[in-house]
Structures are given as structure tokens and as C-alpha cells.
Amino acid sequence: MSSPAPDWKITFADNTIGEPEIEAVTEVLRSRWLSAGPRTREFEREFAAAHGVEDAVAVNSGTAALHLAVLALGLGPGDEVIVPSLSFVASAAVTALQGATPVFADVRSEVDLTIDPADVCALITPRTRAIVGMHYGGYPADLVALQEIAREHGVRLIEDAAHAPAVFEREQALGTFGDIGCFSFFATKNVATGEGGMVLAKDPELLDRIRRTRAHSLTSSTWRRLRTGQSGYDVDGLGLNYRPTEIGSALGRIQLAKLAEDRVLRSELVAAYRSRLDGVGVPFAEWTGDTAYHLMMVTLPEGVDREEVRGALTAAGIQTSVHYPPSHLFSYYRERYGSDRRSLPVTESLAERLLSLPLHARMSTEDALLVADTLNTSLLSGRR
Ligand SMILES: *Cc1c(COP(=O)(O)O)cnc(C)c1O
């Protein structure tokens, strides 16, 4: 089979798609029912079971999951939502899209890249309605502190668990601590379906609202109408079409079943990296709990030019990435919310120094050691 990126010796990300997925997709195509149907329902049940909860709602992206969370909680104009700036822009975007104000919080430190509960506390106002905690690279945000703040101030907690499927903290799955948990199955995520996502919610009524909003708040689905011969439906609210395809759900079921094996391989690669890297900071290096090992981030020392380091790695055929350019520094957010912008010292200090190294189950330990050696060497020659 041809590689997705033939120019790279070691790609930044890859997935574990193989024959079982190809067979499952072929089976969907032969069935000729392509939109959400029985496989989607099975995927929801299996995903819920893998997270120790009753039910889940499958959607067609992690962004859709977050948007449905914001809609279900009724967040809108006049409301403030505290989000980490050092994250993918989706949670800020869906907040702003609904007319609510994203308020950007800093992260804890150079070694813990999750939202800082102390900064969240400092940002709470009478208009705060929700907090978004993101599990960076699969490492849990401080859920005890965030739950405590949410309870104390009567605000909602949304978990952006895009990096963290089936990760457990004190025997409870990430994505089930807050009111709503959102997952992504984008092509580079640990469970990859191309585009896809999942929503978990504590309150069954909230989950039901999310399920109906996913499909225009129709009281009966097309799948059901075709099966039962029933023709009419009512619309009892607003909604969107955020349904996944049956193809994606068939993929997702197999990817979910492969997750445990994928995690072992990723943990071995991370251990290899940590043993060999020299002269860079390694966020979460001391973390001993469960994680999805979604990303292998490093922090370059001050004064090192990240683009030069990336150039040296590229020259060696090694693809890298950056997670994340801070959202509060993007032009849209600067221009729209800049007037009350405060500086986020930890995030801003990390912005130019974070680098994500290749990490996926198709790499070998030797690959990880080669990346580490190439990075170490480039730092020695690149330091000014
Ligand atoms: C990938 C990702 C999203 C968005 O998911 P999509 O499926 O790409 O829409 C949101 N938040 C984080 C942290 C992500 O990594």
C-alpha cells in the first residue's frame, strides 16, 4: 500500500487503518445505507461502554460535538466561556459563533499544558456560564479543581477530550467528569475515521437534546421512517445536520477496538523519546497516571529558532508540527476581543518554543530514537 506522504521518512501522524476497516467499509457500501444507521448506533453503544456510561451521541466532527455542547447549554450573547488559549481553536470558535464571549485562560506551566485552575478562578465574573477543560495530548486537565470551581460558581464544565478517548482518572473516564464531554475522530486522532466525533453527557435529558439537535430536532429519523413506514415528523426545536456517516461509524468501531493496542505502542515510543531526548523540556514527563499518548510535545530552550530546528528535522525526512498557536493571538480573536485582552505569560512564553514530534503506531522505537538524536544534534549546532 502506498504511504500517505511519500516524501517523509517519518511522518508526524498516521493511523492504524488496515484490512478489518477496509472490510467493514466495503460491507457498508454493499449494504447501500450510507448515512447514520445501525452501525452508528452500535458505535455509540460501544463508545459509551468504553467510557463506563450508558449512552453517547456520534457526530461528524469534534467541532460539531463542541458546537452541540454550547447549543445544549444555551450559551449565547452576554455569556462568557472560559477556554484555554493553548488549544485547538474549535472551542473558542463555537463559543463566539453562538454570540457568547470566549475568555482565554493560561495553562499551568511548561510541564503541565492544561488550563490553569487558578487563572480560571481569576477570570470568573457574574457572566461566566461555562469552563472548557482540554486534556492536552491525552493528559488530564485538573478535573478536581475544575469541578470544584464549576460547582462553587454554578457554571458548567465542558471537557474537550479530543485527545483522550478511553483515558481513566481515578477509575472514571475523561469526558464524563464535566457536564458534557466532546471527542474527535479526525484523521490524526487516536481513533481515526477521517471526520467524526462523539458527545457524552451526564444528564440523559441533555444527551437527548444533543441527539435531536444533531438532526434538526426532527422527532423521527429518516432511518426510522424507512424502517417503520411511518411518514410524518415534527420539529420541536432548532438543529443542524451533524450526523456521521455509516462508513465513518463502521471505521470507528474497529478503531475503538484497536485503541488499547495502539496505546501500548505509543507508550513505548514515548518512553524511548524520554530516554533519549537531551536539552529540551518534556511536558508531562513526570505524569504517572493514564494518558492517551496522543502527542509527543517538547519545549525548546529560549533563544533557539524553532523554524531552524524544524528545518533540520525536515531535511532528515522527519515531519513535525506545533500544538498549538495560542488562540488569543489569532487575528480574529485579537481584533474582536482584543480590547479586554490580557497577557497569558505561560502560554505566550511557550508559543514560540513548543514542538510536536512524530508519534503513531506505525513508527518503530528506532524511528523515535532517530528523531530524538536528530533533534539533539540540531540543538547543539543551532544554539546561539
Ligand atoms: C481535533 C480537535 C478538535 C476538533 O475536532 P475536529 O474533529 O477536527 O473538528 C477540538 N479540540 C481539540 C483539542 C482537537 O485536537
XYZ file of C-alpha atoms and ligand atoms in Angstrom:
399
model
C 0.000 0.000 0.000
C 1.319 3.463 -0.783
C 2.192 5.775 2.084
C 0.032 8.892 2.530
C 3.076 11.175 2.469
C 5.811 9.584 0.353
C 8.273 12.433 0.902
C 8.642 11.861 4.618
C 10.822 9.196 6.155
C 8.908 9.558 9.422
C 5.508 11.239 9.246
C 4.182 13.297 12.126
C 0.967 11.284 12.422
C -0.515 8.174 10.914
C -3.422 5.891 11.697
C -3.873 2.170 12.220
C -6.352 1.646 9.356
C -5.929 -1.853 7.956
C -7.801 -4.771 6.404
C -10.532 -5.002 9.075
C -11.516 -1.359 8.409
C -11.409 -1.912 4.638
C -13.713 -4.920 5.025
C -16.077 -3.037 7.324
C -16.342 -0.113 4.921
C -16.884 -2.488 1.996
C -19.702 -4.099 3.935
C -21.353 -0.687 4.436
C -21.043 0.060 0.727
C -22.602 -3.318 -0.118
C -25.462 -2.568 2.295
C -26.026 0.708 0.373
C -27.198 2.547 3.534
C -24.562 5.250 3.888
C -26.000 7.767 6.355
C -26.300 7.251 10.125
C -27.995 3.914 10.815
C -27.495 0.713 12.809
C -23.679 0.783 12.765
C -23.728 4.329 14.107
C -25.987 3.198 16.937
C -23.613 0.303 17.686
C -20.627 2.656 17.646
C -22.400 4.915 20.145
C -23.138 1.987 22.451
C -19.590 0.658 22.245
C -18.041 4.095 22.788
C -20.306 4.683 25.789
C -19.386 1.270 27.241
C -15.672 2.024 26.761
C -16.216 5.134 28.898
C -18.338 3.462 31.561
C -21.516 5.358 30.689
C -24.954 4.461 29.372
C -25.061 6.221 26.047
C -23.322 8.574 23.612
C -24.163 10.625 20.535
C -22.000 10.217 17.424
C -21.443 13.306 15.282
C -19.448 14.196 12.187
C -16.583 16.103 13.856
C -15.124 17.133 17.173
C -16.102 20.692 16.305
C -19.718 19.559 15.838
C -19.526 17.887 19.264
C -18.342 21.147 20.857
C -20.924 23.200 18.966
C -23.719 20.902 20.158
C -22.388 21.253 23.723
C -22.558 25.055 23.525
C -26.043 24.872 21.977
C -27.331 22.346 24.512
C -26.165 24.526 27.401
C -27.907 27.505 25.803
C -24.785 29.670 25.758
C -25.217 32.913 23.851
C -24.885 36.703 23.899
C -23.857 38.093 27.281
C -22.406 34.763 28.402
C -18.721 34.167 28.983
C -16.999 30.850 28.447
C -13.512 30.360 29.859
C -11.373 28.398 27.392
C -7.666 27.602 27.283
C -5.865 29.681 24.657
C -3.298 26.911 24.170
C -5.709 24.552 22.435
C -7.249 23.924 19.072
C -9.375 26.973 18.203
C -12.625 24.954 17.916
C -13.914 25.541 21.470
C -13.365 29.309 21.197
C -14.894 29.363 17.717
C -18.155 27.602 18.597
C -18.493 29.857 21.642
C -18.031 33.003 19.538
C -20.278 31.634 16.793
C -23.179 31.476 19.250
C -22.552 35.076 20.283
C -21.024 34.162 23.647
C -17.609 35.536 24.601
C -14.586 33.242 24.779
C -12.385 34.320 27.694
C -8.893 32.938 27.298
C -7.117 31.370 30.252
C -3.460 30.494 30.676
C -2.063 26.998 31.142
C -0.499 25.783 34.369
C 3.181 25.561 33.497
C 5.795 24.487 30.989
C 5.345 20.900 32.113
C 1.557 20.881 32.525
C -0.028 22.354 29.417
C -3.617 22.116 30.685
C -5.810 25.049 31.723
C -4.690 26.702 34.976
C -7.472 26.480 37.609
C -6.049 29.497 39.451
C -6.321 31.585 36.291
C -9.839 30.240 35.695
C -10.786 31.460 39.195
C -9.346 34.883 38.443
C -11.425 35.102 35.257
C -14.801 34.181 36.756
C -17.352 37.002 36.541
C -21.123 37.083 37.084
C -21.424 36.448 33.311
C -19.343 33.244 33.328
C -21.536 30.323 32.290
C -19.072 27.574 31.378
C -15.460 26.426 31.509
C -13.783 24.270 28.866
C -11.070 21.897 30.112
C -8.891 20.308 27.420
C -6.867 17.137 28.025
C -3.661 18.133 26.271
C -2.095 15.293 24.343
C -4.289 12.908 26.337
C -3.041 14.093 29.753
C -5.931 15.083 32.039
C -6.657 18.665 32.973
C -7.043 19.211 36.737
C -10.606 17.906 36.924
C -10.843 18.006 40.699
C -10.092 21.730 40.705
C -12.251 22.475 37.655
C -15.238 20.577 39.062
C -14.824 22.419 42.331
C -14.762 25.822 40.600
C -17.754 24.889 38.435
C -19.743 23.781 41.483
C -18.807 26.780 43.585
C -19.772 29.293 40.901
C -22.708 27.392 39.428
C -21.142 27.191 35.963
C -20.977 24.286 33.527
C -17.903 22.230 32.724
C -17.265 21.063 29.153
C -14.404 18.635 28.550
C -12.638 18.878 25.207
C -11.459 15.252 25.193
C -10.443 15.243 21.511
C -7.028 13.847 22.505
C -8.243 11.494 25.177
C -10.562 8.620 24.246
C -10.815 5.914 26.939
C -8.420 7.568 29.393
C -9.226 6.940 33.043
C -8.556 9.060 36.102
C -9.489 7.548 39.456
C -11.353 4.832 37.510
C -13.556 7.343 35.714
C -13.232 8.153 32.005
C -12.184 11.608 30.847
C -15.187 13.202 29.175
C -17.501 12.020 31.965
C -16.350 14.406 34.716
C -17.909 17.534 33.231
C -21.481 18.143 32.116
C -20.533 17.313 28.534
C -17.506 15.531 27.029
C -16.503 16.011 23.388
C -14.294 13.700 21.306
C -12.825 13.915 17.791
C -12.049 11.213 15.236
C -10.170 13.433 12.778
C -7.611 11.564 10.671
C -4.709 12.283 13.046
C -6.523 11.423 16.295
C -6.022 8.116 18.128
C -9.438 6.902 16.907
C -9.477 7.979 13.239
C -12.480 7.934 10.934
C -11.484 10.836 8.662
C -14.039 13.185 10.159
C -16.074 12.276 13.214
C -16.749 12.903 16.851
C -18.720 11.820 19.891
C -20.579 13.542 22.709
C -21.075 12.232 26.238
C -23.329 13.972 28.772
C -24.059 13.239 32.404
C -27.700 14.235 32.244
C -29.724 11.894 29.965
C -32.080 14.744 29.080
C -29.157 16.875 27.961
C -27.836 13.985 25.869
C -31.271 13.528 24.351
C -31.398 17.221 23.417
C -27.961 16.875 21.839
C -29.130 13.819 19.883
C -32.108 15.702 18.484
C -30.167 18.898 17.764
C -27.726 16.737 15.784
C -30.577 16.096 13.297
C -32.641 19.285 13.078
C -34.708 18.365 16.149
C -36.771 16.046 13.963
C -38.921 13.800 16.109
C -38.209 10.787 13.858
C -35.098 9.920 11.829
C -35.058 9.024 8.132
C -33.631 5.648 9.052
C -36.588 5.007 11.351
C -39.176 6.277 8.917
C -37.833 3.995 6.199
C -37.789 1.038 8.577
C -41.235 1.573 10.037
C -43.066 3.055 7.068
C -44.009 5.993 9.267
C -44.179 9.186 7.210
C -44.598 12.308 9.328
C -42.402 14.062 11.818
C -42.486 17.182 13.897
C -39.685 19.698 14.526
C -39.648 20.746 18.163
C -36.538 22.885 18.193
C -33.683 24.223 16.088
C -30.938 21.990 14.874
C -28.285 21.141 12.358
C -27.141 18.128 10.445
C -24.184 16.843 12.434
C -24.850 13.150 11.802
C -21.887 10.913 10.992
C -21.909 8.547 8.033
C -22.375 4.824 8.433
C -18.967 4.474 6.773
C -17.278 6.524 9.499
C -19.108 4.645 12.236
C -18.035 1.277 10.825
C -14.443 2.549 10.844
C -14.811 3.961 14.334
C -15.996 0.680 15.832
C -12.838 -1.082 14.692
C -10.564 1.818 15.591
C -12.051 1.863 19.087
C -11.367 -1.851 19.478
C -7.724 -1.248 18.441
C -7.204 1.571 20.907
C -5.667 -0.470 23.742
C -3.069 -1.993 21.438
C -2.333 1.400 19.880
C -1.813 2.843 23.358
C 0.835 0.263 24.292
C 2.809 1.074 21.138
C 2.520 4.815 21.752
C 3.657 4.438 25.373
C 6.770 2.557 24.238
C 7.601 5.299 21.763
C 7.136 7.999 24.392
C 9.411 6.067 26.771
C 12.052 5.838 24.019
C 11.796 9.565 23.352
C 12.067 10.445 27.024
C 15.122 8.239 27.467
C 16.967 9.824 24.544
C 15.937 13.492 24.318
C 18.523 15.900 25.665
C 18.405 19.661 26.088
C 14.653 20.111 25.603
C 11.792 20.277 28.081
C 9.359 17.377 28.002
C 5.860 18.348 29.180
C 4.088 15.766 31.338
C 7.342 13.788 31.681
C 6.573 13.164 35.358
C 2.957 12.116 34.747
C 2.379 8.588 36.034
C -1.369 8.270 35.533
C -3.325 7.131 32.497
C -2.963 9.032 29.212
C -3.728 8.512 25.521
C -0.158 9.449 24.472
C -1.756 11.429 21.672
C 1.102 13.907 21.197
C 4.829 13.990 21.902
C 5.463 17.626 22.708
C 8.809 19.152 23.624
C 9.712 22.698 24.617
C 12.803 24.146 23.015
C 15.160 26.242 25.150
C 14.818 30.034 24.982
C 16.766 31.568 22.118
C 16.516 28.547 19.827
C 14.859 29.251 16.477
C 12.068 26.697 16.145
C 11.895 27.044 12.377
C 15.594 26.232 12.112
C 15.133 23.138 14.243
C 12.106 22.101 12.180
C 14.150 22.710 9.043
C 16.898 20.387 10.265
C 14.312 17.693 11.039
C 12.624 18.195 7.664
C 15.988 17.823 5.946
C 16.294 14.448 7.685
C 12.838 13.452 6.389
C 11.150 13.962 9.770
C 7.783 15.715 9.813
C 6.877 17.805 12.877
C 4.000 20.021 13.964
C 3.118 22.685 16.531
C 0.360 22.295 19.143
C -0.869 24.954 19.398
C -0.514 28.504 18.162
C -2.351 30.311 21.023
C -5.927 31.197 20.087
C -5.860 34.598 21.800
C -3.116 35.718 19.409
C -5.033 34.845 16.214
C -6.023 37.971 14.284
C -9.774 37.350 14.554
C -9.689 36.971 18.328
C -7.228 39.842 18.771
C -9.391 42.173 16.710
C -12.734 41.028 18.071
C -11.867 40.595 21.760
C -8.572 42.489 21.919
C -9.876 45.424 23.944
C -10.032 43.378 27.126
C -7.151 41.182 26.213
C -4.757 40.344 28.999
C -1.459 38.640 28.546
C -1.123 34.940 29.248
C 2.518 34.673 30.350
C 2.964 30.893 30.313
C 1.101 30.425 27.025
C 2.978 33.291 25.378
C 6.341 32.039 26.587
C 5.545 28.574 25.181
C 4.079 29.818 21.900
C 7.388 30.018 20.035
C 9.011 27.023 21.726
C 6.543 24.145 21.577
C 7.259 21.439 19.039
C 5.374 18.181 18.433
C 7.419 15.182 17.306
C 6.169 12.194 15.287
C 4.084 9.784 17.366
C 1.976 6.989 15.926
C 1.724 3.222 15.986
C 3.366 2.751 12.586
C 6.691 4.090 13.931
C 9.341 1.871 15.461
C 11.340 2.569 18.617
C 14.337 3.089 16.313
C 12.380 5.793 14.486
C 11.712 7.606 17.774
C 15.382 7.343 18.759
C 16.410 8.677 15.341
C 14.066 11.661 15.734
C 15.428 12.319 19.232
C 19.047 12.101 18.043
C 18.352 14.387 15.086
C 16.704 16.921 17.387
C 19.531 16.717 19.946
C 22.114 17.305 17.208
C 20.209 20.197 15.664
C 20.049 21.880 19.064
C 23.786 21.544 19.598
C 24.523 23.140 16.226
C 21.643 25.643 16.314
C 22.193 27.162 19.747
C 23.244 30.757 19.663
C -9.112 17.888 16.761
C -9.532 18.769 17.872
C -10.770 19.421 17.890
C -11.696 19.456 16.725
O -12.031 18.233 16.216
P -12.408 18.099 14.650
O -12.865 16.681 14.577
O -11.173 18.359 13.873
O -13.498 19.064 14.361
C -11.106 20.157 19.008
N -10.277 20.274 20.044
C -9.070 19.685 20.055
C -8.208 19.833 21.258
C -8.646 18.931 18.965
O -7.426 18.383 18.981
